[in-house]
Amino acid sequence: MKKYELVKNPYTLQFSYIPPQFIERTRITNEIISNYIREIPTYRGMFISGVRGSGKTVILGDIRNKIASHEEWITVDLNPETHLLDSLARNLYLIPEIKALFVKAKLDFSVLGIGIQVENAELVASNEEDAIRMMLQVLKKAKKKVLVTIDEVTYSKDVSRFSHALSSYAGADFDIYLLMTGLADNIKAIKNQKSLTFLYRAKVVTLDELNVTAMCADYQKTLGISREKAEELAYMTKGYSLAFQALGYHYWNALCESQSAENVRQEDVERELEVSLSELAYEKIWDELSEVDQKVLIAMKQLLGSSEEQYIRVEDIRNAVEMTSNTFTTYRARLLESGVIDGKRYGYLSLKLPLFGRFVDMMSKY
């Protein structure tokens, strides 16, 4: 029997679920969970931000599952493209254990098309916002708390209405909380709406890189390779979540062909990785950048030459794109916020994503 088989590949290129080979971001996960489960949460709303492919959806699902394991918590995941208040009311009503509480309290939600008209009802909902208020009153008496999660949120009138409703619920001291993911620009667009008090005050947590030691241990154990080779692969990903999965996926497939790490052609694996990163993330990231953002990245790649690791002096980049210091500062901030460059070293910048330089070089020729 073959040691490696394609159908048993433990890594995945799929999105929107927790993969079998999952590297947990312990610090951020604990920070967010601790906020919500404390007796008086510091923040009622939080955003998880990060570049495409950084694992926002995965960590959202992991946190939701962990909080749902607490007896007093109920979690509801909403589709950002739906009518949020209506969707929340319907999702809450569909949970059997709490639906029984609503029935016992003689709440009438028939106006929303959920449940039946209750004779001698204690309270009758006139709209979805009122329905949720009635539900939260019952849940508070039952000592239940609600965490609402929304993946990839963007600003809309419906989000605005949802925010105002949550502010009202918070003012009434109901136990409802919100955790969202989103791209930096989309979160900024929401928080720039100063009237949205609930979301304006929500804390933003930006995803950091995956832990290199954890990735190395995973590759070594799962792929059955040496510590040295596992370290090489882990550093190649630069801690980028999508790259961790994609590199493991393609290396496993290469092992299926060779059945030995010594016979794996590293250049073939890198080529497959480059294609996956481009198709699954980089093309979309590039399209979302402005022409000037793209111009800065192209200049950085030209200054780097064939190197992917080197830091470049900010002054050299600024001269290459012929910008004043003040103008360049704006675009530098935008690119840092978008997660495609690294500015940890004072006075220098580097490309943050793995093999991104090759992609930029290719796009510069179009």
XYZ file of C-alpha atoms in Angstrom:
366
model
C 0.000 0.000 0.000
C 1.264 3.461 -0.882
C 2.224 5.674 2.041
C 0.826 8.764 0.311
C -2.457 8.831 -1.624
C -4.062 11.793 -3.420
C -7.491 11.092 -1.967
C -6.072 11.308 1.569
C -4.496 14.739 1.170
C -4.993 16.378 4.601
C -4.478 19.911 3.279
C -7.101 21.809 1.308
C -7.577 24.754 -1.038
C -11.213 25.176 0.025
C -12.412 28.242 1.874
C -15.035 28.901 4.566
C -14.498 25.989 6.930
C -11.971 24.839 9.507
C -9.478 22.610 7.627
C -8.155 19.312 9.047
C -4.630 20.761 9.326
C -5.421 23.879 11.314
C -2.835 26.145 12.935
C -4.557 27.966 15.770
C -3.775 31.616 16.487
C -3.857 31.133 20.240
C -3.147 34.717 21.317
C -5.814 36.353 19.149
C -8.347 33.581 19.745
C -7.945 33.830 23.514
C -8.080 37.643 23.393
C -11.412 37.629 21.555
C -13.013 34.814 23.549
C -11.887 36.332 26.862
C -13.518 39.625 25.896
C -16.925 38.058 25.345
C -17.119 35.519 28.165
C -15.999 37.864 30.938
C -18.775 39.040 33.238
C -18.811 42.508 31.663
C -17.294 42.405 28.135
C -15.007 45.313 27.271
C -16.305 45.386 23.695
C -19.779 44.399 22.521
C -18.562 44.312 18.924
C -15.240 43.255 17.377
C -13.833 43.056 13.845
C -11.244 40.542 12.640
C -9.250 42.115 9.824
C -6.678 40.667 7.458
C -5.631 40.328 3.844
C -7.473 37.848 1.623
C -6.333 34.317 2.410
C -5.129 35.174 5.917
C -7.629 32.849 7.608
C -10.310 35.268 8.845
C -13.191 32.897 8.129
C -11.407 29.975 9.781
C -10.651 31.813 13.014
C -14.222 33.178 13.066
C -15.581 29.626 12.901
C -13.147 28.396 15.532
C -14.086 31.170 17.963
C -17.800 30.663 17.301
C -17.474 26.941 18.093
C -15.503 27.570 21.271
C -17.973 30.136 22.593
C -20.937 27.919 21.661
C -19.463 25.220 23.913
C -20.296 27.414 26.921
C -23.728 26.470 28.259
C -24.992 30.033 28.614
C -24.055 31.063 25.058
C -26.035 30.871 21.813
C -24.260 31.629 18.527
C -25.912 32.716 15.285
C -24.039 33.099 11.997
C -25.580 35.560 9.528
C -25.119 35.916 5.782
C -24.033 39.544 5.124
C -26.108 39.587 1.934
C -29.388 38.942 3.753
C -31.698 41.261 5.693
C -29.754 41.020 8.959
C -32.460 41.754 11.529
C -34.981 39.486 9.841
C -32.360 36.749 9.469
C -31.338 37.046 13.123
C -34.948 36.777 14.314
C -35.590 33.711 12.163
C -32.334 32.000 13.158
C -33.014 32.524 16.858
C -36.532 31.165 16.505
C -35.263 28.025 14.754
C -33.074 26.954 17.712
C -35.240 24.314 19.458
C -34.071 24.918 23.032
C -34.839 28.639 22.960
C -37.910 28.397 20.731
C -39.487 26.561 23.670
C -38.749 29.578 25.863
C -40.513 31.899 23.397
C -43.544 29.621 23.200
C -43.743 29.403 26.989
C -43.564 33.201 27.225
C -46.490 33.448 24.737
C -44.638 35.607 22.218
C -46.376 36.131 18.887
C -44.046 36.466 15.869
C -46.647 35.612 13.219
C -46.186 39.013 11.535
C -42.734 37.778 10.442
C -44.116 34.530 9.101
C -42.488 32.482 11.859
C -44.481 30.482 14.345
C -48.241 30.716 14.653
C -50.557 33.412 15.898
C -50.704 33.029 19.670
C -54.085 33.388 21.342
C -53.908 35.657 24.389
C -50.297 36.476 23.526
C -48.290 38.345 26.144
C -46.440 40.303 23.443
C -47.036 40.619 19.685
C -44.153 41.656 17.419
C -44.872 44.404 14.895
C -41.543 44.035 13.042
C -38.280 42.104 13.223
C -36.545 44.652 15.478
C -39.328 44.383 18.033
C -39.289 40.589 17.694
C -35.606 40.423 18.563
C -36.138 42.756 21.518
C -38.853 40.438 22.827
C -36.590 37.420 22.316
C -33.678 39.064 24.121
C -35.903 39.896 27.101
C -36.797 36.214 27.438
C -33.203 35.088 26.929
C -31.920 37.494 29.579
C -34.324 36.020 32.114
C -33.048 32.569 31.124
C -29.455 33.839 31.575
C -28.602 33.201 27.929
C -26.212 35.325 25.871
C -26.140 35.683 22.083
C -23.065 36.025 19.864
C -23.816 37.028 16.274
C -21.096 36.362 13.684
C -20.887 37.860 10.198
C -18.157 36.928 7.712
C -16.779 39.488 5.214
C -19.001 42.380 6.220
C -19.260 45.492 4.032
C -21.070 48.765 4.559
C -24.711 48.933 3.474
C -27.950 50.536 4.633
C -28.912 47.203 6.154
C -25.685 47.101 8.171
C -26.451 50.657 9.307
C -29.920 49.630 10.467
C -28.469 46.564 12.199
C -25.923 48.717 14.038
C -28.604 51.110 15.295
C -30.702 48.186 16.526
C -27.722 46.709 18.371
C -27.086 50.076 20.018
C -30.670 50.060 21.222
C -30.343 46.509 22.575
C -27.088 47.425 24.310
C -28.797 50.439 25.888
C -31.423 48.079 27.286
C -28.602 45.907 28.668
C -29.555 42.852 26.642
C -26.853 40.208 26.266
C -26.194 40.349 22.521
C -22.710 40.687 21.025
C -21.216 40.820 17.542
C -18.069 39.403 15.922
C -17.316 40.184 12.259
C -14.564 39.685 9.709
C -13.719 42.060 6.889
C -11.043 43.562 4.696
C -9.341 46.665 6.092
C -10.941 49.052 3.570
C -14.424 47.644 4.206
C -14.053 47.952 7.964
C -12.784 51.512 7.582
C -15.822 52.371 5.415
C -18.103 51.132 8.204
C -16.236 52.866 11.030
C -16.146 56.138 9.055
C -19.925 56.305 9.487
C -19.787 58.139 12.811
C -23.533 57.726 13.389
C -23.078 53.952 13.692
C -22.098 54.164 17.348
C -22.143 50.410 17.976
C -19.828 49.552 15.076
C -17.761 52.739 15.374
C -16.741 51.615 18.865
C -16.070 48.014 17.841
C -12.463 46.928 18.304
C -10.432 45.860 15.252
C -8.090 42.878 15.675
C -5.701 42.315 12.771
C -4.520 38.778 12.111
C -0.805 38.198 12.512
C 1.255 35.523 10.764
C 0.873 31.848 11.615
C 3.442 30.573 14.101
C 6.490 29.208 12.259
C 7.234 26.580 14.909
C 3.651 25.283 14.757
C 3.724 25.112 10.951
C 7.084 23.343 11.010
C 5.815 20.730 13.491
C 2.696 20.177 11.378
C 4.628 19.697 8.140
C 7.130 17.381 9.784
C 4.466 15.141 11.303
C 1.876 15.225 8.506
C 4.209 15.018 5.522
C 6.697 12.704 7.226
C 9.678 14.870 6.288
C 12.820 15.952 8.122
C 12.871 18.852 10.547
C 15.146 20.767 8.178
C 12.804 20.349 5.208
C 9.773 21.209 7.344
C 11.466 24.431 8.474
C 12.272 25.306 4.866
C 8.628 24.870 3.863
C 7.314 26.759 6.898
C 9.523 29.784 6.215
C 8.508 29.708 2.556
C 4.898 30.443 3.554
C 5.857 33.643 5.443
C 3.099 32.718 7.883
C 0.373 33.315 5.280
C -2.539 30.979 6.037
C -3.463 30.243 2.423
C 0.181 29.486 1.597
C 0.421 27.060 4.524
C -2.504 25.043 3.170
C -1.518 25.354 -0.503
C 2.122 24.400 0.051
C 1.142 21.403 2.175
C -1.432 20.410 -0.448
C 0.992 20.494 -3.363
C 3.856 18.913 -1.430
C 1.576 16.025 -0.419
C 0.589 15.540 -4.070
C 4.266 15.546 -5.046
C 4.951 12.900 -2.395
C 2.146 10.805 -3.897
C 4.038 10.814 -7.185
C 7.498 10.132 -5.748
C 6.688 8.346 -2.445
C 9.891 9.923 -1.108
C 10.811 13.450 -0.037
C 14.226 13.015 -1.623
C 12.580 12.660 -5.049
C 10.243 15.645 -4.769
C 11.095 18.379 -7.260
C 10.987 21.554 -5.176
C 10.710 23.801 -8.229
C 7.575 21.951 -9.357
C 5.955 22.392 -5.941
C 6.820 26.107 -5.933
C 5.322 26.514 -9.388
C 2.075 24.882 -8.269
C 2.063 27.046 -5.147
C 2.574 30.190 -7.236
C -0.407 29.328 -9.446
C -2.674 28.581 -6.473
C -1.796 31.809 -4.658
C -2.398 33.803 -7.822
C -5.755 32.210 -8.644
C -7.123 32.044 -5.103
C -5.969 35.389 -3.706
C -3.396 37.553 -5.478
C -5.452 38.381 -8.578
C -8.308 39.636 -6.399
C -5.936 41.527 -4.080
C -4.312 43.206 -7.080
C -7.645 44.229 -8.594
C -8.654 45.890 -5.328
C -5.537 48.091 -5.268
C -5.455 51.520 -6.890
C -3.224 52.157 -9.897
C -0.840 54.142 -7.708
C -0.731 51.318 -5.131
C 0.184 48.973 -7.961
C 2.824 51.403 -9.205
C 4.480 51.439 -5.773
C 4.539 47.639 -5.633
C 6.015 47.394 -9.119
C 8.734 49.847 -8.120
C 9.481 47.776 -5.017
C 9.802 44.607 -7.071
C 12.111 46.304 -9.569
C 14.319 47.498 -6.713
C 14.337 44.010 -5.225
C 15.465 42.366 -8.439
C 15.296 38.574 -8.075
C 15.212 38.640 -4.266
C 11.974 37.995 -2.349
C 13.279 38.624 1.167
C 15.198 41.877 1.017
C 14.022 45.091 2.679
C 14.047 48.234 0.538
C 14.693 51.745 1.770
C 11.579 53.905 1.776
C 13.585 56.748 0.258
C 14.570 54.584 -2.719
C 10.962 53.558 -3.359
C 9.754 57.137 -3.067
C 12.365 58.321 -5.567
C 11.478 55.504 -7.968
C 7.802 56.538 -8.065
C 8.678 60.259 -7.975
C 6.546 61.168 -4.958
C 6.946 63.721 -2.222
C 7.345 62.416 1.312
C 3.806 63.440 2.301
C 2.209 61.840 -0.758
C 4.159 58.617 -0.378
C 3.199 58.355 3.296
C -0.455 58.056 2.259
C 0.169 55.149 -0.107
C 2.599 53.492 2.286
C -0.118 53.527 4.961
C -2.694 52.112 2.527
C -0.433 49.225 1.502
C 0.527 48.449 5.090
C -3.134 48.403 6.046
C -4.010 46.148 3.118
C -1.500 43.584 4.384
C 0.648 43.261 1.252
C 3.793 44.987 2.553
C 5.740 44.838 5.806
C 7.041 47.958 7.532
C 8.357 46.488 10.788
C 11.897 47.635 10.068
C 12.090 51.410 10.465
C 12.767 53.246 7.206
C 12.373 50.106 5.117
C 9.605 48.151 3.413
C 9.339 44.605 2.066
C 6.772 42.477 0.251
C 4.881 40.575 2.931
C 3.174 37.746 1.041
C 5.047 34.650 -0.240
C 5.994 34.675 -3.934
C 4.115 37.950 -4.297
C 7.112 39.531 -5.978
C 6.824 37.056 -8.848
C 3.149 37.912 -9.206
C 3.868 41.678 -9.199
C 6.593 41.166 -11.786
C 4.145 39.307 -14.014
C 1.443 41.979 -13.612
C 3.915 44.749 -14.453
C 4.238 43.316 -17.940
C 0.540 43.722 -18.748
